[in-house]
Amino acid sequence: MTETSLLGQLKIIEDAARTATGAAADSAALEAVRVEYLGRQDGKLSLVLRRLGSLSPEERPAVGAEANRVKGVIQDALERRAGEMAGAVQTGPAVDLTLPGRRPWVGARHPVTRVVDEICEIFRGLGFTRVRGPEAETEWYNFLALNTPLDHPAADEQDTLYLQEGMLLRSHTSPVQIRTMETHEPPIRVVAPGWVYRRDTYDPTHTPTFLQLEGLAVDEGITFVDFKATLAEFARRFFGPGTEVRFRPSFFPFTEPSAEVDVRRVGTTDWLEIMGAGMVDPAVLANVGYDPERYTGWAFGMGPARLAMLRYQVPDLRMFFESDMRFLSQLGSEGGPGDGAA
Ligand code: DAH
């Protein structure tokens, strides 16, 4: 045996082993390739190495080194092919019938949306229609038409974000009163839920973006008795029979007189404020072209999320708006359609 012929044989073995490795279809075939080329007894590489002895001492190192290189190449090829086969197993059948099934995701209305719908439904039973207004408003609708001069302290309390061209994000739903009266003649009975924006702290009872629900009734001959009786009836339908209602004197530029409405639920001791309200100020009626001598009315504004806090005994308003399913799914659901605030 000469050095050249042994180097030639090593080259042939290298190529053949690579081809056979690439062609191996499963791990058994791959093992057969390993035995054929690298097997200790009759492996083709071992047979070549056994003939090293027939070379002169000067020739041996070069052939020995080449044999080691070829051995490494074949080992690498075998390993790579084995890896490919393992990967192929993972990307194999997509369906594992032994796994438990995936539960369908059941959607539900948000708890605050459900409270909004419930409030509107109670008022629908009392003859009120659900309406909506834009969230981007003008100073006229948000303040001036509501008898609130821009330099009035009441306007300061409702600081908000200003948009381009004199528009602002409405700080309350009261502008929907104006828009409704502008486009409709009395009798008017509407509720208007929707998002409002206000410079406010983010704390357990405030969020700078929140839902309000406005109510307005205007007609000939509407009195304070209608006002008190209707809101007391609402409180009893929402919080249950036996709920006590209290009207505390207050101030809003668009109502005169104005009140904060508190409720005390059966079996509880604390009075809870649920809304601001009052008899519509004659100046507001005049601003929309109604005759204040002929028409009177009352209005209210409440925060449905606060009512939801009471209903579901949630201690922090912010929990409703953090989209944490672990919290929301605990409040249960009766399902059904719902379109949010409006
Ligand atoms: N707009 C008032 C606010 O956001 C709430 C309010 C009070 C609305 C009295 C009314 C009302 O309609 O009569 O603070």
GROMACS .gro file of N, CA and C in nm, residues 8-154:
model
  441
    8GLY      N    1  -0.625   0.826  -0.133
    8GLY     CA    2  -0.734   0.816  -0.231
    8GLY      C    3  -0.853   0.740  -0.175
    9GLN      N    4  -0.823   0.631  -0.104
    9GLN     CA    5  -0.932   0.551  -0.045
    9GLN      C    6  -1.008   0.631   0.059
   10LEU      N    7  -0.932   0.709   0.141
   10LEU     CA    8  -0.998   0.791   0.242
   10LEU      C    9  -1.095   0.890   0.178
   11LYS      N   10  -1.053   0.946   0.065
   11LYS     CA   11  -1.140   1.042  -0.006
   11LYS      C   12  -1.268   0.974  -0.052
   12ILE      N   13  -1.253   0.851  -0.107
   12ILE     CA   14  -1.371   0.776  -0.154
   12ILE      C   15  -1.464   0.746  -0.036
   13ILE      N   16  -1.403   0.703   0.077
   13ILE     CA   17  -1.484   0.671   0.196
   13ILE      C   18  -1.559   0.795   0.243
   14GLU      N   19  -1.491   0.909   0.248
   14GLU     CA   20  -1.553   1.033   0.292
   14GLU      C   21  -1.677   1.065   0.208
   15ASP      N   22  -1.659   1.064   0.076
   15ASP     CA   23  -1.771   1.099  -0.013
   15ASP      C   24  -1.886   1.000   0.001
   16ALA      N   25  -1.852   0.871   0.003
   16ALA     CA   26  -1.957   0.768   0.009
   16ALA      C   27  -2.033   0.778   0.141
   17ALA      N   28  -1.959   0.800   0.252
   17ALA     CA   29  -2.024   0.808   0.383
   17ALA      C   30  -2.120   0.927   0.388
   18ARG      N   31  -2.077   1.038   0.328
   18ARG     CA   32  -2.164   1.156   0.327
   18ARG      C   33  -2.292   1.130   0.249
   19THR      N   34  -2.278   1.071   0.133
   19THR     CA   35  -2.394   1.041   0.050
   19THR      C   36  -2.490   0.948   0.124
   20ALA      N   37  -2.432   0.842   0.186
   20ALA     CA   38  -2.516   0.743   0.255
   20ALA      C   39  -2.587   0.808   0.375
   21THR      N   40  -2.516   0.899   0.443
   21THR     CA   41  -2.578   0.966   0.558
   21THR      C   42  -2.697   1.050   0.513
   22GLY      N   43  -2.676   1.125   0.406
   22GLY     CA   44  -2.784   1.211   0.357
   22GLY      C   45  -2.903   1.130   0.310
   23ALA      N   46  -2.880   1.007   0.264
   23ALA     CA   47  -2.988   0.925   0.210
   23ALA      C   48  -3.060   0.847   0.319
   24ALA      N   49  -3.001   0.838   0.439
   24ALA     CA   50  -3.063   0.758   0.545
   24ALA      C   51  -3.200   0.815   0.580
   25ALA      N   52  -3.303   0.730   0.579
   25ALA     CA   53  -3.440   0.779   0.596
   25ALA      C   54  -3.484   0.775   0.742
   26ASP      N   55  -3.422   0.689   0.822
   26ASP     CA   56  -3.462   0.684   0.963
   26ASP      C   57  -3.341   0.652   1.048
   27SER      N   58  -3.359   0.647   1.178
   27SER     CA   59  -3.244   0.632   1.267
   27SER      C   60  -3.180   0.494   1.252
   28ALA      N   61  -3.257   0.392   1.214
   28ALA     CA   62  -3.199   0.259   1.194
   28ALA      C   63  -3.104   0.262   1.074
   29ALA      N   64  -3.145   0.327   0.966
   29ALA     CA   65  -3.060   0.339   0.848
   29ALA      C   66  -2.934   0.419   0.881
   30LEU      N   67  -2.951   0.520   0.965
   30LEU     CA   68  -2.838   0.604   1.002
   30LEU      C   69  -2.737   0.522   1.084
   31GLU      N   70  -2.788   0.438   1.174
   31GLU     CA   71  -2.701   0.353   1.255
   31GLU      C   72  -2.623   0.256   1.166
   32ALA      N   73  -2.690   0.205   1.063
   32ALA     CA   74  -2.624   0.112   0.969
   32ALA      C   75  -2.509   0.183   0.898
   33VAL      N   76  -2.530   0.310   0.862
   33VAL     CA   77  -2.424   0.388   0.797
   33VAL      C   78  -2.307   0.406   0.893
   34ARG      N   79  -2.340   0.435   1.019
   34ARG     CA   80  -2.233   0.454   1.117
   34ARG      C   81  -2.148   0.327   1.131
   35VAL      N   82  -2.217   0.213   1.143
   35VAL     CA   83  -2.144   0.086   1.157
   35VAL      C   84  -2.059   0.058   1.033
   36GLU      N   85  -2.118   0.085   0.914
   36GLU     CA   86  -2.047   0.054   0.789
   36GLU      C   87  -1.917   0.134   0.777
   37TYR      N   88  -1.918   0.260   0.821
   37TYR     CA   89  -1.798   0.343   0.801
   37TYR      C   90  -1.712   0.357   0.924
   38LEU      N   91  -1.777   0.366   1.044
   38LEU     CA   92  -1.697   0.392   1.163
   38LEU      C   93  -1.687   0.273   1.257
   39GLY      N   94  -1.755   0.162   1.223
   39GLY     CA   95  -1.753   0.044   1.311
   39GLY      C   96  -1.610   0.001   1.343
   40ARG      N   97  -1.588  -0.038   1.471
   40ARG     CA   98  -1.451  -0.072   1.513
   40ARG      C   99  -1.392  -0.193   1.441
   41GLN      N  100  -1.478  -0.295   1.425
   41GLN     CA  101  -1.425  -0.417   1.365
   41GLN      C  102  -1.406  -0.403   1.214
   42ASP      N  103  -1.523  -0.389   1.147
   42ASP     CA  104  -1.515  -0.395   1.000
   42ASP      C  105  -1.548  -0.264   0.934
   43GLY      N  106  -1.553  -0.157   1.014
   43GLY     CA  107  -1.582  -0.027   0.955
   43GLY      C  108  -1.477   0.008   0.850
   44LYS      N  109  -1.522   0.070   0.740
   44LYS     CA  110  -1.431   0.098   0.630
   44LYS      C  111  -1.312   0.183   0.673
   45LEU      N  112  -1.337   0.276   0.765
   45LEU     CA  113  -1.228   0.361   0.812
   45LEU      C  114  -1.127   0.280   0.894
   46SER      N  115  -1.181   0.187   0.976
   46SER     CA  116  -1.092   0.103   1.058
   46SER      C  117  -1.003   0.018   0.969
   47LEU      N  118  -1.060  -0.032   0.861
   47LEU     CA  119  -0.980  -0.115   0.771
   47LEU      C  120  -0.864  -0.036   0.712
   48VAL      N  121  -0.889   0.089   0.677
   48VAL     CA  122  -0.781   0.172   0.622
   48VAL      C  123  -0.673   0.195   0.729
   49LEU      N  124  -0.721   0.228   0.852
   49LEU     CA  125  -0.625   0.256   0.958
   49LEU      C  126  -0.537   0.136   0.989
   50ARG      N  127  -0.598   0.018   0.974
   50ARG     CA  128  -0.521  -0.102   1.002
   50ARG      C  129  -0.402  -0.116   0.905
   51ARG      N  130  -0.417  -0.053   0.793
   51ARG     CA  131  -0.309  -0.068   0.694
   51ARG      C  132  -0.199   0.036   0.712
   52LEU      N  133  -0.217   0.123   0.809
   52LEU     CA  134  -0.113   0.225   0.834
   52LEU      C  135   0.024   0.160   0.855
   53GLY      N  136   0.019   0.040   0.916
   53GLY     CA  137   0.143  -0.029   0.949
   53GLY      C  138   0.229  -0.062   0.828
   54SER      N  139   0.164  -0.070   0.712
   54SER     CA  140   0.240  -0.106   0.593
   54SER      C  141   0.312   0.015   0.532
   55LEU      N  142   0.290   0.130   0.597
   55LEU     CA  143   0.357   0.250   0.542
   55LEU      C  144   0.489   0.274   0.615
   56SER      N  145   0.572   0.350   0.549
   56SER     CA  146   0.698   0.387   0.616
   56SER      C  147   0.667   0.486   0.726
   57PRO      N  148   0.752   0.493   0.830
   57PRO     CA  149   0.729   0.585   0.942
   57PRO      C  150   0.714   0.729   0.895
   58GLU      N  151   0.775   0.766   0.785
   58GLU     CA  152   0.762   0.905   0.737
   58GLU      C  153   0.625   0.930   0.677
   59GLU      N  154   0.568   0.824   0.616
   59GLU     CA  155   0.439   0.842   0.548
   59GLU      C  156   0.321   0.842   0.647
   60ARG      N  157   0.338   0.770   0.760
   60ARG     CA  158   0.224   0.745   0.850
   60ARG      C  159   0.154   0.871   0.902
   61PRO      N  160   0.230   0.970   0.951
   61PRO     CA  161   0.159   1.083   1.014
   61PRO      C  162   0.059   1.151   0.920
   62ALA      N  163   0.092   1.174   0.796
   62ALA     CA  164   0.002   1.244   0.704
   62ALA      C  165  -0.125   1.164   0.682
   63VAL      N  166  -0.110   1.032   0.663
   63VAL     CA  167  -0.229   0.949   0.639
   63VAL      C  168  -0.312   0.940   0.767
   64GLY      N  169  -0.244   0.928   0.882
   64GLY     CA  170  -0.315   0.921   1.009
   64GLY      C  171  -0.398   1.046   1.033
   65ALA      N  172  -0.335   1.160   1.007
   65ALA     CA  173  -0.407   1.286   1.027
   65ALA      C  174  -0.527   1.296   0.935
   66GLU      N  175  -0.509   1.254   0.810
   66GLU     CA  176  -0.620   1.260   0.714
   66GLU      C  177  -0.734   1.167   0.758
   67ALA      N  178  -0.696   1.048   0.810
   67ALA     CA  179  -0.800   0.954   0.855
   67ALA      C  180  -0.880   1.015   0.969
   68ASN      N  181  -0.813   1.084   1.063
   68ASN     CA  182  -0.884   1.149   1.173
   68ASN      C  183  -0.980   1.258   1.123
   69ARG      N  184  -0.933   1.332   1.022
   69ARG     CA  185  -1.019   1.437   0.967
   69ARG      C  186  -1.145   1.377   0.907
   70VAL      N  187  -1.126   1.269   0.828
   70VAL     CA  188  -1.242   1.205   0.764
   70VAL      C  189  -1.337   1.149   0.870
   71LYS      N  190  -1.281   1.094   0.976
   71LYS     CA  191  -1.365   1.041   1.083
   71LYS      C  192  -1.453   1.151   1.142
   72GLY      N  193  -1.388   1.268   1.166
   72GLY     CA  194  -1.463   1.381   1.221
   72GLY      C  195  -1.574   1.427   1.127
   73VAL      N  196  -1.540   1.432   0.998
   73VAL     CA  197  -1.639   1.475   0.899
   73VAL      C  198  -1.760   1.382   0.901
   74ILE      N  199  -1.733   1.250   0.905
   74ILE     CA  200  -1.844   1.154   0.902
   74ILE      C  201  -1.927   1.165   1.030
   75GLN      N  202  -1.858   1.181   1.145
   75GLN     CA  203  -1.933   1.194   1.271
   75GLN      C  204  -2.024   1.317   1.269
   76ASP      N  205  -1.969   1.428   1.218
   76ASP     CA  206  -2.050   1.550   1.208
   76ASP      C  207  -2.173   1.528   1.121
   77ALA      N  208  -2.150   1.463   1.006
   77ALA     CA  209  -2.260   1.441   0.911
   77ALA      C  210  -2.368   1.356   0.976
   78LEU      N  211  -2.324   1.250   1.049
   78LEU     CA  212  -2.422   1.162   1.116
   78LEU      C  213  -2.503   1.241   1.219
   79GLU      N  214  -2.433   1.327   1.296
   79GLU     CA  215  -2.500   1.404   1.399
   79GLU      C  216  -2.603   1.500   1.340
   80ARG      N  217  -2.561   1.565   1.231
   80ARG     CA  218  -2.651   1.662   1.169
   80ARG      C  219  -2.778   1.593   1.117
   81ARG      N  220  -2.756   1.480   1.056
   81ARG     CA  221  -2.871   1.407   1.001
   81ARG      C  222  -2.965   1.361   1.113
   82ALA      N  223  -2.907   1.318   1.225
   82ALA     CA  224  -2.989   1.276   1.338
   82ALA      C  225  -3.071   1.394   1.390
   83GLY      N  226  -3.009   1.512   1.392
   83GLY     CA  227  -3.080   1.633   1.436
   83GLY      C  228  -3.196   1.665   1.344
   84GLU      N  229  -3.172   1.651   1.214
   84GLU     CA  230  -3.280   1.676   1.118
   84GLU      C  231  -3.398   1.584   1.143
   85MET      N  232  -3.365   1.459   1.172
   85MET     CA  233  -3.473   1.361   1.195
   85MET      C  234  -3.553   1.398   1.320
   86ALA      N  235  -3.485   1.442   1.426
   86ALA     CA  236  -3.555   1.480   1.550
   86ALA      C  237  -3.648   1.598   1.523
   87GLY      N  238  -3.596   1.696   1.444
   87GLY     CA  239  -3.679   1.812   1.410
   87GLY      C  240  -3.801   1.770   1.331
   88ALA      N  241  -3.781   1.675   1.241
   88ALA     CA  242  -3.892   1.630   1.157
   88ALA      C  243  -4.002   1.569   1.242
   89VAL      N  244  -3.964   1.503   1.351
   89VAL     CA  245  -4.065   1.443   1.437
   89VAL      C  246  -4.151   1.553   1.499
   90GLN      N  247  -4.083   1.664   1.544
   90GLN     CA  248  -4.159   1.771   1.609
   90GLN      C  249  -4.257   1.840   1.515
   91THR      N  250  -4.218   1.858   1.392
   91THR     CA  251  -4.308   1.929   1.300
   91THR      C  252  -4.401   1.829   1.231
   92GLY      N  253  -4.407   1.710   1.282
   92GLY     CA  254  -4.488   1.605   1.221
   92GLY      C  255  -4.637   1.631   1.233
   93PRO      N  256  -4.713   1.535   1.279
   93PRO     CA  257  -4.859   1.549   1.283
   93PRO      C  258  -4.900   1.667   1.371
   94ALA      N  259  -4.991   1.752   1.322
   94ALA     CA  260  -5.028   1.873   1.394
   94ALA      C  261  -5.130   1.845   1.504
   95VAL      N  262  -5.198   1.734   1.495
   95VAL     CA  263  -5.305   1.707   1.591
   95VAL      C  264  -5.262   1.598   1.687
   96ASP      N  265  -5.261   1.633   1.817
   96ASP     CA  266  -5.234   1.531   1.917
   96ASP      C  267  -5.367   1.499   1.985
   97LEU      N  268  -5.423   1.383   1.950
   97LEU     CA  269  -5.558   1.350   1.998
   97LEU      C  270  -5.560   1.318   2.146
   98THR      N  271  -5.442   1.308   2.207
   98THR     CA  272  -5.441   1.276   2.350
   98THR      C  273  -5.450   1.402   2.435
   99LEU      N  274  -5.435   1.522   2.374
   99LEU     CA  275  -5.443   1.646   2.450
   99LEU      C  276  -5.588   1.681   2.480
  100PRO      N  277  -5.613   1.748   2.595
  100PRO     CA  278  -5.750   1.796   2.620
  100PRO      C  279  -5.786   1.904   2.518
  101GLY      N  280  -5.913   1.919   2.487
  101GLY     CA  281  -5.956   2.017   2.388
  101GLY      C  282  -5.937   2.159   2.436
  102ARG      N  283  -5.935   2.253   2.342
  102ARG     CA  284  -5.926   2.394   2.380
  102ARG      C  285  -6.066   2.449   2.401
  103ARG      N  286  -6.085   2.518   2.514
  103ARG     CA  287  -6.218   2.574   2.539
  103ARG      C  288  -6.242   2.696   2.452
  104PRO      N  289  -6.361   2.709   2.395
  104PRO     CA  290  -6.389   2.831   2.320
  104PRO      C  291  -6.389   2.951   2.414
  105TRP      N  292  -6.341   3.065   2.367
  105TRP     CA  293  -6.335   3.187   2.446
  105TRP      C  294  -6.473   3.251   2.443
  106VAL      N  295  -6.538   3.260   2.558
  106VAL     CA  296  -6.673   3.316   2.562
  106VAL      C  297  -6.665   3.464   2.597
  107GLY      N  298  -6.707   3.548   2.507
  107GLY     CA  299  -6.704   3.692   2.530
  107GLY      C  300  -6.821   3.734   2.617
  108ALA      N  301  -6.811   3.850   2.678
  108ALA     CA  302  -6.920   3.900   2.762
  108ALA      C  303  -6.913   4.052   2.766
  109ARG      N  304  -7.025   4.113   2.797
  109ARG     CA  305  -7.023   4.258   2.812
  109ARG      C  306  -6.945   4.296   2.937
  110HIS      N  307  -6.876   4.407   2.929
  110HIS     CA  308  -6.801   4.460   3.043
  110HIS      C  309  -6.900   4.494   3.155
  111PRO      N  310  -6.863   4.471   3.281
  111PRO     CA  311  -6.956   4.498   3.391
  111PRO      C  312  -7.010   4.642   3.392
  112VAL      N  313  -6.926   4.739   3.354
  112VAL     CA  314  -6.976   4.877   3.353
  112VAL      C  315  -7.074   4.896   3.237
  113THR      N  316  -7.048   4.831   3.124
  113THR     CA  317  -7.142   4.837   3.012
  113THR      C  318  -7.277   4.779   3.053
  114ARG      N  319  -7.271   4.671   3.131
  114ARG     CA  320  -7.397   4.609   3.175
  114ARG      C  321  -7.475   4.703   3.265
  115VAL      N  322  -7.402   4.777   3.351
  115VAL     CA  323  -7.470   4.872   3.439
  115VAL      C  324  -7.530   4.987   3.356
  116VAL      N  325  -7.456   5.036   3.256
  116VAL     CA  326  -7.509   5.140   3.167
  116VAL      C  327  -7.638   5.091   3.102
  117ASP      N  328  -7.633   4.970   3.047
  117ASP     CA  329  -7.752   4.916   2.980
  117ASP      C  330  -7.869   4.903   3.078
  118GLU      N  331  -7.836   4.860   3.200
  118GLU     CA  332  -7.942   4.841   3.299
  118GLU      C  333  -8.007   4.975   3.336
  119ILE      N  334  -7.924   5.078   3.355
  119ILE     CA  335  -7.978   5.211   3.388
  119ILE      C  336  -8.067   5.260   3.274
  120CYS      N  337  -8.018   5.247   3.151
  120CYS     CA  338  -8.097   5.292   3.037
  120CYS      C  339  -8.228   5.215   3.026
  121GLU      N  340  -8.222   5.087   3.060
  121GLU     CA  341  -8.341   5.003   3.053
  121GLU      C  342  -8.445   5.048   3.157
  122ILE      N  343  -8.397   5.084   3.277
  122ILE     CA  344  -8.490   5.133   3.380
  122ILE      C  345  -8.556   5.262   3.330
  123PHE      N  346  -8.475   5.352   3.274
  123PHE     CA  347  -8.533   5.478   3.226
  123PHE      C  348  -8.622   5.457   3.103
  124ARG      N  349  -8.590   5.355   3.023
  124ARG     CA  350  -8.677   5.326   2.908
  124ARG      C  351  -8.817   5.292   2.959
  125GLY      N  352  -8.821   5.217   3.071
  125GLY     CA  353  -8.950   5.182   3.131
  125GLY      C  354  -9.024   5.305   3.182
  126LEU      N  355  -8.950   5.415   3.202
  126LEU     CA  356  -9.012   5.539   3.250
  126LEU      C  357  -9.034   5.638   3.136
  127GLY      N  358  -9.017   5.593   3.012
  127GLY     CA  359  -9.048   5.676   2.895
  127GLY      C  360  -8.929   5.750   2.835
  128PHE      N  361  -8.806   5.714   2.872
  128PHE     CA  362  -8.687   5.784   2.822
  128PHE      C  363  -8.623   5.711   2.704
  129THR      N  364  -8.574   5.787   2.608
  129THR     CA  365  -8.506   5.734   2.490
  129THR      C  366  -8.355   5.748   2.508
  130ARG      N  367  -8.280   5.651   2.457
  130ARG     CA  368  -8.133   5.654   2.468
  130ARG      C  369  -8.076   5.730   2.348
  131VAL      N  370  -7.997   5.833   2.376
  131VAL     CA  371  -7.935   5.911   2.267
  131VAL      C  372  -7.785   5.924   2.294
  132ARG      N  373  -7.715   5.978   2.194
  132ARG     CA  374  -7.571   6.001   2.215
  132ARG      C  375  -7.527   6.130   2.147
  133GLY      N  376  -7.412   6.179   2.192
  133GLY     CA  377  -7.355   6.301   2.134
  133GLY      C  378  -7.207   6.283   2.112
  134PRO      N  379  -7.144   6.379   2.042
  134PRO     CA  380  -7.001   6.366   2.009
  134PRO      C  381  -6.911   6.387   2.131
  135GLU      N  382  -6.794   6.322   2.128
  135GLU     CA  383  -6.697   6.339   2.236
  135GLU      C  384  -6.611   6.463   2.214
  136ALA      N  385  -6.594   6.504   2.088
  136ALA     CA  386  -6.524   6.629   2.058
  136ALA      C  387  -6.632   6.737   2.048
  137GLU      N  388  -6.622   6.836   2.134
  137GLU     CA  389  -6.727   6.938   2.144
  137GLU      C  390  -6.669   7.078   2.125
  138THR      N  391  -6.759   7.174   2.119
  138THR     CA  392  -6.716   7.314   2.118
  138THR      C  393  -6.740   7.372   2.258
  139GLU      N  394  -6.678   7.487   2.282
  139GLU     CA  395  -6.698   7.553   2.411
  139GLU      C  396  -6.845   7.592   2.429
  140TRP      N  397  -6.911   7.621   2.319
  140TRP     CA  398  -7.052   7.655   2.327
  140TRP      C  399  -7.134   7.542   2.390
  141TYR      N  400  -7.121   7.423   2.335
  141TYR     CA  401  -7.202   7.311   2.387
  141TYR      C  402  -7.156   7.264   2.525
  142ASN      N  403  -7.022   7.266   2.546
  142ASN     CA  404  -6.972   7.210   2.671
  142ASN      C  405  -6.989   7.306   2.790
  143PHE      N  406  -6.981   7.436   2.761
  143PHE     CA  407  -6.989   7.535   2.871
  143PHE      C  408  -7.095   7.642   2.850
  144LEU      N  409  -7.080   7.723   2.742
  144LEU     CA  410  -7.158   7.846   2.730
  144LEU      C  411  -7.309   7.822   2.724
  145ALA      N  412  -7.353   7.729   2.639
  145ALA     CA  413  -7.496   7.704   2.629
  145ALA      C  414  -7.552   7.648   2.758
  146LEU      N  415  -7.462   7.589   2.840
  146LEU     CA  416  -7.503   7.534   2.969
  146LEU      C  417  -7.489   7.639   3.080
  147ASN      N  418  -7.494   7.766   3.036
  147ASN     CA  419  -7.496   7.876   3.133
  147ASN      C  420  -7.367   7.882   3.216
  148THR      N  421  -7.257   7.834   3.159
  148THR     CA  422  -7.129   7.833   3.230
  148THR      C  423  -7.030   7.922   3.157
  149PRO      N  424  -7.008   8.049   3.207
  149PRO     CA  425  -6.907   8.133   3.144
  149PRO      C  426  -6.770   8.066   3.156
  150LEU      N  427  -6.682   8.090   3.058
  150LEU     CA  428  -6.552   8.021   3.058
  150LEU      C  429  -6.467   8.057   3.179
  151ASP      N  430  -6.492   8.176   3.238
  151ASP     CA  431  -6.411   8.213   3.355
  151ASP      C  432  -6.482   8.179   3.486
  152HIS      N  433  -6.590   8.100   3.477
  152HIS     CA  434  -6.662   8.059   3.597
  152HIS      C  435  -6.585   7.947   3.667
  153PRO      N  436  -6.582   7.947   3.802
  153PRO     CA  437  -6.512   7.839   3.874
  153PRO      C  438  -6.559   7.699   3.831
  154ALA      N  439  -6.685   7.687   3.793
  154ALA     CA  440  -6.736   7.556   3.751
  154ALA      C  441  -6.665   7.507   3.624
   0.00000   0.00000   0.00000
